Amino acid sequence: MENYKQEFIEFMIDCEVLKFGDFVTKSGRKTPFFVNTGFYRTGAQLRRLGQYYARAIEEAFGLDFDVLFGPAYKGIPLSVAASMAISELYDREIRYCSNRKEVKDHGDKGILLGSPLNDGDRVVIIEDVTTAGTSIAETMPIIRAQGQIQPVGLVVSVDRMERGGGTKSALSEIEEKYGLKTAAIVTMKEVVEHLYDRPYKGRVIIDDALKASIDAYYEQYGV
């Protein structure tokens, strides 16, 4: 596993973004782990997060695209932070764009904020986590309604590696349904590999009991 992936896993722990316990996902699944990017709350944290995303985006898609689209609401700071990091790390100007939940009818009108989407634009979508593909199903019609736009990829922070609506993983279903390449900074397999039975800052994050809960979850929802 690349060093930046290991650093990112520990970064999530430090920021309390990656938590273990009893949670319910947006799709209604009871899960022993949860990723909430809303806990990135400082400028320094967002700067580092943007850099991790930038690394994953460059590795997966290169930089031959025009716009980084972050669905409202959590995708808004993600698109800003990652586009800034791409400029900083790779000297490449990528525009950022996000949607509003409600159409604005005065001033800067419309459903979009940031850069407009123009015919011919190649777009990479940036999200926090995709469990069942619900968010992308809401996002794609918004993007396609703007004109002859070419969505080329989706990047998330963590691939939960579980089924979407059928028997395949949520990201695989997205690839097939929308023709998008998908990528993640890390997968849950990599998270478990890095944290299981290994002390981090004086404590073991994933012990045998938690590992058993994660394994049981994947027996039910894994691919």
PDB file of C-alpha atoms in Angstrom:
ATOM      1  CA  MET A   1       0.000   0.000   0.000  1.00  0.00           C
ATOM      2  CA  GLU A   2       1.327   3.437  -0.947  1.00  0.00           C
ATOM      3  CA  ASN A   3       2.508   5.641   1.909  1.00  0.00           C
ATOM      4  CA  TYR A   4      -0.034   8.363   1.153  1.00  0.00           C
ATOM      5  CA  LYS A   5      -2.855   5.841   1.586  1.00  0.00           C
ATOM      6  CA  GLN A   6      -1.539   4.839   5.014  1.00  0.00           C
ATOM      7  CA  GLU A   7      -1.208   8.507   5.936  1.00  0.00           C
ATOM      8  CA  PHE A   8      -4.766   9.162   4.784  1.00  0.00           C
ATOM      9  CA  ILE A   9      -6.179   6.338   6.920  1.00  0.00           C
ATOM     10  CA  GLU A  10      -4.443   7.756   9.994  1.00  0.00           C
ATOM     11  CA  PHE A  11      -5.538  11.260   9.003  1.00  0.00           C
ATOM     12  CA  MET A  12      -9.170  10.113   9.007  1.00  0.00           C
ATOM     13  CA  ILE A  13      -8.723   8.654  12.492  1.00  0.00           C
ATOM     14  CA  ASP A  14      -7.101  11.855  13.772  1.00  0.00           C
ATOM     15  CA  CYS A  15      -9.919  14.001  12.349  1.00  0.00           C
ATOM     16  CA  GLU A  16     -12.601  11.633  13.733  1.00  0.00           C
ATOM     17  CA  VAL A  17     -13.903  11.207  10.206  1.00  0.00           C
ATOM     18  CA  LEU A  18     -13.551   7.420  10.285  1.00  0.00           C
ATOM     19  CA  LYS A  19     -15.391   5.986  13.272  1.00  0.00           C
ATOM     20  CA  PHE A  20     -16.203   2.508  14.477  1.00  0.00           C
ATOM     21  CA  GLY A  21     -19.293   1.524  16.467  1.00  0.00           C
ATOM     22  CA  ASP A  22     -22.993   1.171  15.590  1.00  0.00           C
ATOM     23  CA  PHE A  23     -24.255   3.365  12.765  1.00  0.00           C
ATOM     24  CA  VAL A  24     -26.908   3.445  10.060  1.00  0.00           C
ATOM     25  CA  THR A  25     -25.969   4.495   6.519  1.00  0.00           C
ATOM     26  CA  LYS A  26     -28.048   6.711   4.224  1.00  0.00           C
ATOM     27  CA  SER A  27     -29.248   3.524   2.529  1.00  0.00           C
ATOM     28  CA  GLY A  28     -30.501   2.166   5.852  1.00  0.00           C
ATOM     29  CA  ARG A  29     -27.826  -0.430   6.543  1.00  0.00           C
ATOM     30  CA  LYS A  30     -26.572  -0.997  10.072  1.00  0.00           C
ATOM     31  CA  THR A  31     -22.802  -0.761   9.890  1.00  0.00           C
ATOM     32  CA  PRO A  32     -19.858  -1.071  12.322  1.00  0.00           C
ATOM     33  CA  PHE A  33     -17.946   1.735  10.586  1.00  0.00           C
ATOM     34  CA  PHE A  34     -18.855   5.148   9.287  1.00  0.00           C
ATOM     35  CA  VAL A  35     -17.113   7.858   7.273  1.00  0.00           C
ATOM     36  CA  ASN A  36     -18.285  11.446   7.774  1.00  0.00           C
ATOM     37  CA  THR A  37     -16.279  14.057   5.878  1.00  0.00           C
ATOM     38  CA  GLY A  38     -18.230  16.746   7.709  1.00  0.00           C
ATOM     39  CA  PHE A  39     -15.643  16.389  10.477  1.00  0.00           C
ATOM     40  CA  TYR A  40     -12.935  17.979   8.312  1.00  0.00           C
ATOM     41  CA  ARG A  41     -13.376  21.409   9.841  1.00  0.00           C
ATOM     42  CA  THR A  42     -10.150  23.410   9.700  1.00  0.00           C
ATOM     43  CA  GLY A  43      -8.192  24.992   6.918  1.00  0.00           C
ATOM     44  CA  ALA A  44      -5.215  22.699   7.526  1.00  0.00           C
ATOM     45  CA  GLN A  45      -7.415  19.607   7.431  1.00  0.00           C
ATOM     46  CA  LEU A  46      -9.120  20.652   4.199  1.00  0.00           C
ATOM     47  CA  ARG A  47      -5.764  21.449   2.611  1.00  0.00           C
ATOM     48  CA  ARG A  48      -4.461  17.960   3.384  1.00  0.00           C
ATOM     49  CA  LEU A  49      -7.718  16.346   2.306  1.00  0.00           C
ATOM     50  CA  GLY A  50      -7.556  18.151  -1.014  1.00  0.00           C
ATOM     51  CA  GLN A  51      -4.019  16.867  -1.538  1.00  0.00           C
ATOM     52  CA  TYR A  52      -5.063  13.250  -0.910  1.00  0.00           C
ATOM     53  CA  TYR A  53      -7.918  13.610  -3.357  1.00  0.00           C
ATOM     54  CA  ALA A  54      -5.620  15.242  -5.890  1.00  0.00           C
ATOM     55  CA  ARG A  55      -3.224  12.293  -5.699  1.00  0.00           C
ATOM     56  CA  ALA A  56      -6.039   9.801  -6.215  1.00  0.00           C
ATOM     57  CA  ILE A  57      -7.534  11.819  -9.082  1.00  0.00           C
ATOM     58  CA  GLU A  58      -4.224  12.170 -10.894  1.00  0.00           C
ATOM     59  CA  GLU A  59      -3.485   8.447 -10.544  1.00  0.00           C
ATOM     60  CA  ALA A  60      -6.933   7.343 -11.706  1.00  0.00           C
ATOM     61  CA  PHE A  61      -7.867   9.885 -14.376  1.00  0.00           C
ATOM     62  CA  GLY A  62      -4.801  11.947 -15.129  1.00  0.00           C
ATOM     63  CA  LEU A  63      -5.481  15.662 -15.449  1.00  0.00           C
ATOM     64  CA  ASP A  64      -7.101  15.723 -18.884  1.00  0.00           C
ATOM     65  CA  PHE A  65     -10.456  17.015 -17.701  1.00  0.00           C
ATOM     66  CA  ASP A  66     -12.017  20.426 -17.195  1.00  0.00           C
ATOM     67  CA  VAL A  67     -14.284  20.502 -14.157  1.00  0.00           C
ATOM     68  CA  LEU A  68     -14.414  18.920 -10.714  1.00  0.00           C
ATOM     69  CA  PHE A  69     -18.064  18.640  -9.698  1.00  0.00           C
ATOM     70  CA  GLY A  70     -19.001  18.328  -6.007  1.00  0.00           C
ATOM     71  CA  PRO A  71     -22.648  17.509  -5.283  1.00  0.00           C
ATOM     72  CA  ALA A  72     -24.290  19.574  -2.538  1.00  0.00           C
ATOM     73  CA  TYR A  73     -23.659  19.771   0.259  1.00  0.00           C
ATOM     74  CA  LYS A  74     -20.572  17.829   1.303  1.00  0.00           C
ATOM     75  CA  GLY A  75     -19.189  17.818  -2.206  1.00  0.00           C
ATOM     76  CA  ILE A  76     -18.909  21.609  -2.263  1.00  0.00           C
ATOM     77  CA  PRO A  77     -15.834  21.947   0.015  1.00  0.00           C
ATOM     78  CA  LEU A  78     -14.393  18.751  -1.468  1.00  0.00           C
ATOM     79  CA  SER A  79     -14.449  20.183  -4.996  1.00  0.00           C
ATOM     80  CA  VAL A  80     -12.902  23.457  -3.810  1.00  0.00           C
ATOM     81  CA  ALA A  81     -10.161  21.806  -1.739  1.00  0.00           C
ATOM     82  CA  ALA A  82      -9.239  19.282  -4.439  1.00  0.00           C
ATOM     83  CA  SER A  83      -9.183  21.817  -7.279  1.00  0.00           C
ATOM     84  CA  MET A  84      -6.874  24.025  -5.204  1.00  0.00           C
ATOM     85  CA  ALA A  85      -4.613  21.043  -4.459  1.00  0.00           C
ATOM     86  CA  ILE A  86      -4.445  20.078  -8.148  1.00  0.00           C
ATOM     87  CA  SER A  87      -3.312  23.625  -8.925  1.00  0.00           C
ATOM     88  CA  GLU A  88      -0.746  23.510  -6.123  1.00  0.00           C
ATOM     89  CA  LEU A  89       0.642  20.017  -6.770  1.00  0.00           C
ATOM     90  CA  TYR A  90       0.376  19.753 -10.550  1.00  0.00           C
ATOM     91  CA  ASP A  91       0.130  23.350 -11.781  1.00  0.00           C
ATOM     92  CA  ARG A  92      -3.092  22.487 -13.598  1.00  0.00           C
ATOM     93  CA  GLU A  93      -6.125  24.745 -13.511  1.00  0.00           C
ATOM     94  CA  ILE A  94      -9.277  22.697 -13.014  1.00  0.00           C
ATOM     95  CA  ARG A  95     -12.565  24.556 -12.553  1.00  0.00           C
ATOM     96  CA  TYR A  96     -14.852  23.614  -9.695  1.00  0.00           C
ATOM     97  CA  CYS A  97     -18.629  23.403  -9.841  1.00  0.00           C
ATOM     98  CA  SER A  98     -21.359  22.356  -7.421  1.00  0.00           C
ATOM     99  CA  ASN A  99     -25.125  22.322  -7.379  1.00  0.00           C
ATOM    100  CA  ARG A 100     -27.583  24.034  -5.102  1.00  0.00           C
ATOM    101  CA  LYS A 101     -30.376  22.088  -3.450  1.00  0.00           C
ATOM    102  CA  GLU A 102     -32.796  24.823  -4.520  1.00  0.00           C
ATOM    103  CA  VAL A 103     -32.694  26.848  -7.722  1.00  0.00           C
ATOM    104  CA  LYS A 104     -31.688  30.474  -7.102  1.00  0.00           C
ATOM    105  CA  ASP A 105     -33.879  32.980  -8.956  1.00  0.00           C
ATOM    106  CA  HIS A 106     -31.937  36.200  -8.306  1.00  0.00           C
ATOM    107  CA  GLY A 107     -28.345  37.422  -8.571  1.00  0.00           C
ATOM    108  CA  ASP A 108     -26.206  34.451  -9.604  1.00  0.00           C
ATOM    109  CA  LYS A 109     -29.229  32.539 -10.870  1.00  0.00           C
ATOM    110  CA  GLY A 110     -29.634  28.846 -11.498  1.00  0.00           C
ATOM    111  CA  ILE A 111     -28.922  25.539  -9.845  1.00  0.00           C
ATOM    112  CA  LEU A 112     -25.107  25.704 -10.103  1.00  0.00           C
ATOM    113  CA  LEU A 113     -22.465  27.606  -8.186  1.00  0.00           C
ATOM    114  CA  GLY A 114     -18.820  28.002  -9.058  1.00  0.00           C
ATOM    115  CA  SER A 115     -17.951  27.487 -12.711  1.00  0.00           C
ATOM    116  CA  PRO A 116     -20.724  26.962 -15.258  1.00  0.00           C
ATOM    117  CA  LEU A 117     -20.703  23.727 -17.252  1.00  0.00           C
ATOM    118  CA  ASN A 118     -20.117  24.238 -20.964  1.00  0.00           C
ATOM    119  CA  ASP A 119     -20.665  21.995 -23.960  1.00  0.00           C
ATOM    120  CA  GLY A 120     -17.703  19.652 -24.332  1.00  0.00           C
ATOM    121  CA  ASP A 121     -16.582  19.866 -20.699  1.00  0.00           C
ATOM    122  CA  ARG A 122     -15.078  16.692 -19.268  1.00  0.00           C
ATOM    123  CA  VAL A 123     -16.219  16.330 -15.672  1.00  0.00           C
ATOM    124  CA  VAL A 124     -14.945  14.316 -12.721  1.00  0.00           C
ATOM    125  CA  ILE A 125     -17.408  14.017  -9.826  1.00  0.00           C
ATOM    126  CA  ILE A 126     -16.033  14.111  -6.287  1.00  0.00           C
ATOM    127  CA  GLU A 127     -17.908  12.667  -3.303  1.00  0.00           C
ATOM    128  CA  ASP A 128     -17.178  11.527   0.240  1.00  0.00           C
ATOM    129  CA  VAL A 129     -18.474   7.941   0.264  1.00  0.00           C
ATOM    130  CA  THR A 130     -20.809   5.977  -1.996  1.00  0.00           C
ATOM    131  CA  THR A 131     -22.764   3.140  -0.396  1.00  0.00           C
ATOM    132  CA  ALA A 132     -25.718   2.434  -2.655  1.00  0.00           C
ATOM    133  CA  GLY A 133     -25.312   4.977  -5.480  1.00  0.00           C
ATOM    134  CA  THR A 134     -28.172   7.197  -4.261  1.00  0.00           C
ATOM    135  CA  SER A 135     -26.270  10.472  -4.548  1.00  0.00           C
ATOM    136  CA  ILE A 136     -24.886   9.822  -8.015  1.00  0.00           C
ATOM    137  CA  ALA A 137     -28.401   9.028  -9.261  1.00  0.00           C
ATOM    138  CA  GLU A 138     -29.401  12.532  -8.156  1.00  0.00           C
ATOM    139  CA  THR A 139     -26.264  14.172  -9.545  1.00  0.00           C
ATOM    140  CA  MET A 140     -26.078  12.795 -13.086  1.00  0.00           C
ATOM    141  CA  PRO A 141     -29.359  14.348 -14.317  1.00  0.00           C
ATOM    142  CA  ILE A 142     -28.223  17.754 -13.032  1.00  0.00           C
ATOM    143  CA  ILE A 143     -24.944  17.532 -14.928  1.00  0.00           C
ATOM    144  CA  ARG A 144     -26.488  16.214 -18.139  1.00  0.00           C
ATOM    145  CA  ALA A 145     -29.167  18.908 -18.099  1.00  0.00           C
ATOM    146  CA  GLN A 146     -26.466  21.552 -18.599  1.00  0.00           C
ATOM    147  CA  GLY A 147     -25.685  20.555 -22.189  1.00  0.00           C
ATOM    148  CA  GLN A 148     -23.264  18.282 -24.007  1.00  0.00           C
ATOM    149  CA  ILE A 149     -21.261  17.437 -20.899  1.00  0.00           C
ATOM    150  CA  GLN A 150     -19.011  14.378 -20.660  1.00  0.00           C
ATOM    151  CA  PRO A 151     -18.872  12.876 -17.153  1.00  0.00           C
ATOM    152  CA  VAL A 152     -15.705  10.786 -17.130  1.00  0.00           C
ATOM    153  CA  GLY A 153     -15.192   9.672 -13.549  1.00  0.00           C
ATOM    154  CA  LEU A 154     -16.184   9.540  -9.921  1.00  0.00           C
ATOM    155  CA  VAL A 155     -13.729   9.734  -7.037  1.00  0.00           C
ATOM    156  CA  VAL A 156     -14.631   9.040  -3.404  1.00  0.00           C
ATOM    157  CA  SER A 157     -12.541   9.120  -0.255  1.00  0.00           C
ATOM    158  CA  VAL A 158     -13.353   5.573   0.862  1.00  0.00           C
ATOM    159  CA  ASP A 159     -14.663   2.659  -1.178  1.00  0.00           C
ATOM    160  CA  ARG A 160     -16.888   0.785   1.281  1.00  0.00           C
ATOM    161  CA  MET A 161     -16.659  -2.286  -0.987  1.00  0.00           C
ATOM    162  CA  GLU A 162     -20.241  -3.390  -0.526  1.00  0.00           C
ATOM    163  CA  ARG A 163     -23.192  -4.159  -2.748  1.00  0.00           C
ATOM    164  CA  GLY A 164     -25.245  -1.420  -4.282  1.00  0.00           C
ATOM    165  CA  GLY A 165     -28.798  -2.262  -5.299  1.00  0.00           C
ATOM    166  CA  GLY A 166     -27.905  -5.659  -6.731  1.00  0.00           C
ATOM    167  CA  THR A 167     -25.108  -8.194  -6.417  1.00  0.00           C
ATOM    168  CA  LYS A 168     -22.227  -5.979  -7.551  1.00  0.00           C
ATOM    169  CA  SER A 169     -20.455  -3.239  -5.632  1.00  0.00           C
ATOM    170  CA  ALA A 170     -21.997   0.236  -5.651  1.00  0.00           C
ATOM    171  CA  LEU A 171     -19.025   1.608  -7.569  1.00  0.00           C
ATOM    172  CA  SER A 172     -19.196  -1.223 -10.135  1.00  0.00           C
ATOM    173  CA  GLU A 173     -22.899  -0.554 -10.635  1.00  0.00           C
ATOM    174  CA  ILE A 174     -22.155   3.133 -11.170  1.00  0.00           C
ATOM    175  CA  GLU A 175     -19.491   2.282 -13.738  1.00  0.00           C
ATOM    176  CA  GLU A 176     -21.890   0.075 -15.680  1.00  0.00           C
ATOM    177  CA  LYS A 177     -24.963   2.308 -15.446  1.00  0.00           C
ATOM    178  CA  TYR A 178     -23.340   5.653 -16.197  1.00  0.00           C
ATOM    179  CA  GLY A 179     -20.181   4.707 -18.075  1.00  0.00           C
ATOM    180  CA  LEU A 180     -18.015   6.306 -15.402  1.00  0.00           C
ATOM    181  CA  LYS A 181     -14.625   5.158 -14.230  1.00  0.00           C
ATOM    182  CA  THR A 182     -14.546   5.127 -10.428  1.00  0.00           C
ATOM    183  CA  ALA A 183     -11.706   5.511  -7.955  1.00  0.00           C
ATOM    184  CA  ALA A 184     -11.134   5.943  -4.227  1.00  0.00           C
ATOM    185  CA  ILE A 185      -8.312   7.288  -2.107  1.00  0.00           C
ATOM    186  CA  VAL A 186      -8.507   4.051  -0.076  1.00  0.00           C
ATOM    187  CA  THR A 187     -10.718   0.976   0.165  1.00  0.00           C
ATOM    188  CA  MET A 188     -12.093  -0.490   3.382  1.00  0.00           C
ATOM    189  CA  LYS A 189      -9.934  -3.529   2.722  1.00  0.00           C
ATOM    190  CA  GLU A 190      -6.888  -1.271   2.896  1.00  0.00           C
ATOM    191  CA  VAL A 191      -8.247   0.416   6.038  1.00  0.00           C
ATOM    192  CA  VAL A 192      -8.667  -2.922   7.809  1.00  0.00           C
ATOM    193  CA  GLU A 193      -5.303  -4.151   6.570  1.00  0.00           C
ATOM    194  CA  HIS A 194      -3.566  -1.089   7.973  1.00  0.00           C
ATOM    195  CA  LEU A 195      -5.382  -0.843  11.317  1.00  0.00           C
ATOM    196  CA  TYR A 196      -6.127  -4.429  12.345  1.00  0.00           C
ATOM    197  CA  ASP A 197      -4.195  -5.586  15.401  1.00  0.00           C
ATOM    198  CA  ARG A 198      -1.774  -2.697  14.993  1.00  0.00           C
ATOM    199  CA  PRO A 199      -1.329   0.030  17.613  1.00  0.00           C
ATOM    200  CA  TYR A 200      -1.802   3.597  16.495  1.00  0.00           C
ATOM    201  CA  LYS A 201      -1.008   6.317  19.021  1.00  0.00           C
ATOM    202  CA  GLY A 202      -1.070   3.833  21.843  1.00  0.00           C
ATOM    203  CA  ARG A 203      -4.233   1.919  21.021  1.00  0.00           C
ATOM    204  CA  VAL A 204      -5.404  -0.775  18.645  1.00  0.00           C
ATOM    205  CA  ILE A 205      -8.178   0.688  16.497  1.00  0.00           C
ATOM    206  CA  ILE A 206      -9.434  -2.592  15.034  1.00  0.00           C
ATOM    207  CA  ASP A 207      -9.178  -5.444  17.525  1.00  0.00           C
ATOM    208  CA  ASP A 208     -10.447  -9.006  17.102  1.00  0.00           C
ATOM    209  CA  ALA A 209     -14.009  -8.154  18.194  1.00  0.00           C
ATOM    210  CA  LEU A 210     -14.335  -5.227  15.799  1.00  0.00           C
ATOM    211  CA  LYS A 211     -12.737  -7.243  13.001  1.00  0.00           C
ATOM    212  CA  ALA A 212     -15.379  -9.932  13.560  1.00  0.00           C
ATOM    213  CA  SER A 213     -18.143  -7.294  13.305  1.00  0.00           C
ATOM    214  CA  ILE A 214     -16.670  -5.931  10.074  1.00  0.00           C
ATOM    215  CA  ASP A 215     -16.372  -9.445   8.645  1.00  0.00           C
ATOM    216  CA  ALA A 216     -20.002 -10.168   9.568  1.00  0.00           C
ATOM    217  CA  TYR A 217     -21.090  -6.950   7.870  1.00  0.00           C
ATOM    218  CA  TYR A 218     -19.330  -7.953   4.667  1.00  0.00           C
ATOM    219  CA  GLU A 219     -20.845 -11.419   4.799  1.00  0.00           C
ATOM    220  CA  GLN A 220     -24.217  -9.684   4.562  1.00  0.00           C
ATOM    221  CA  TYR A 221     -23.438  -6.717   2.299  1.00  0.00           C
ATOM    222  CA  GLY A 222     -20.062  -7.421   0.720  1.00  0.00           C
ATOM    223  CA  VAL A 223     -19.529  -8.316  -2.908  1.00  0.00           C
TER     224      VAL A 223
END
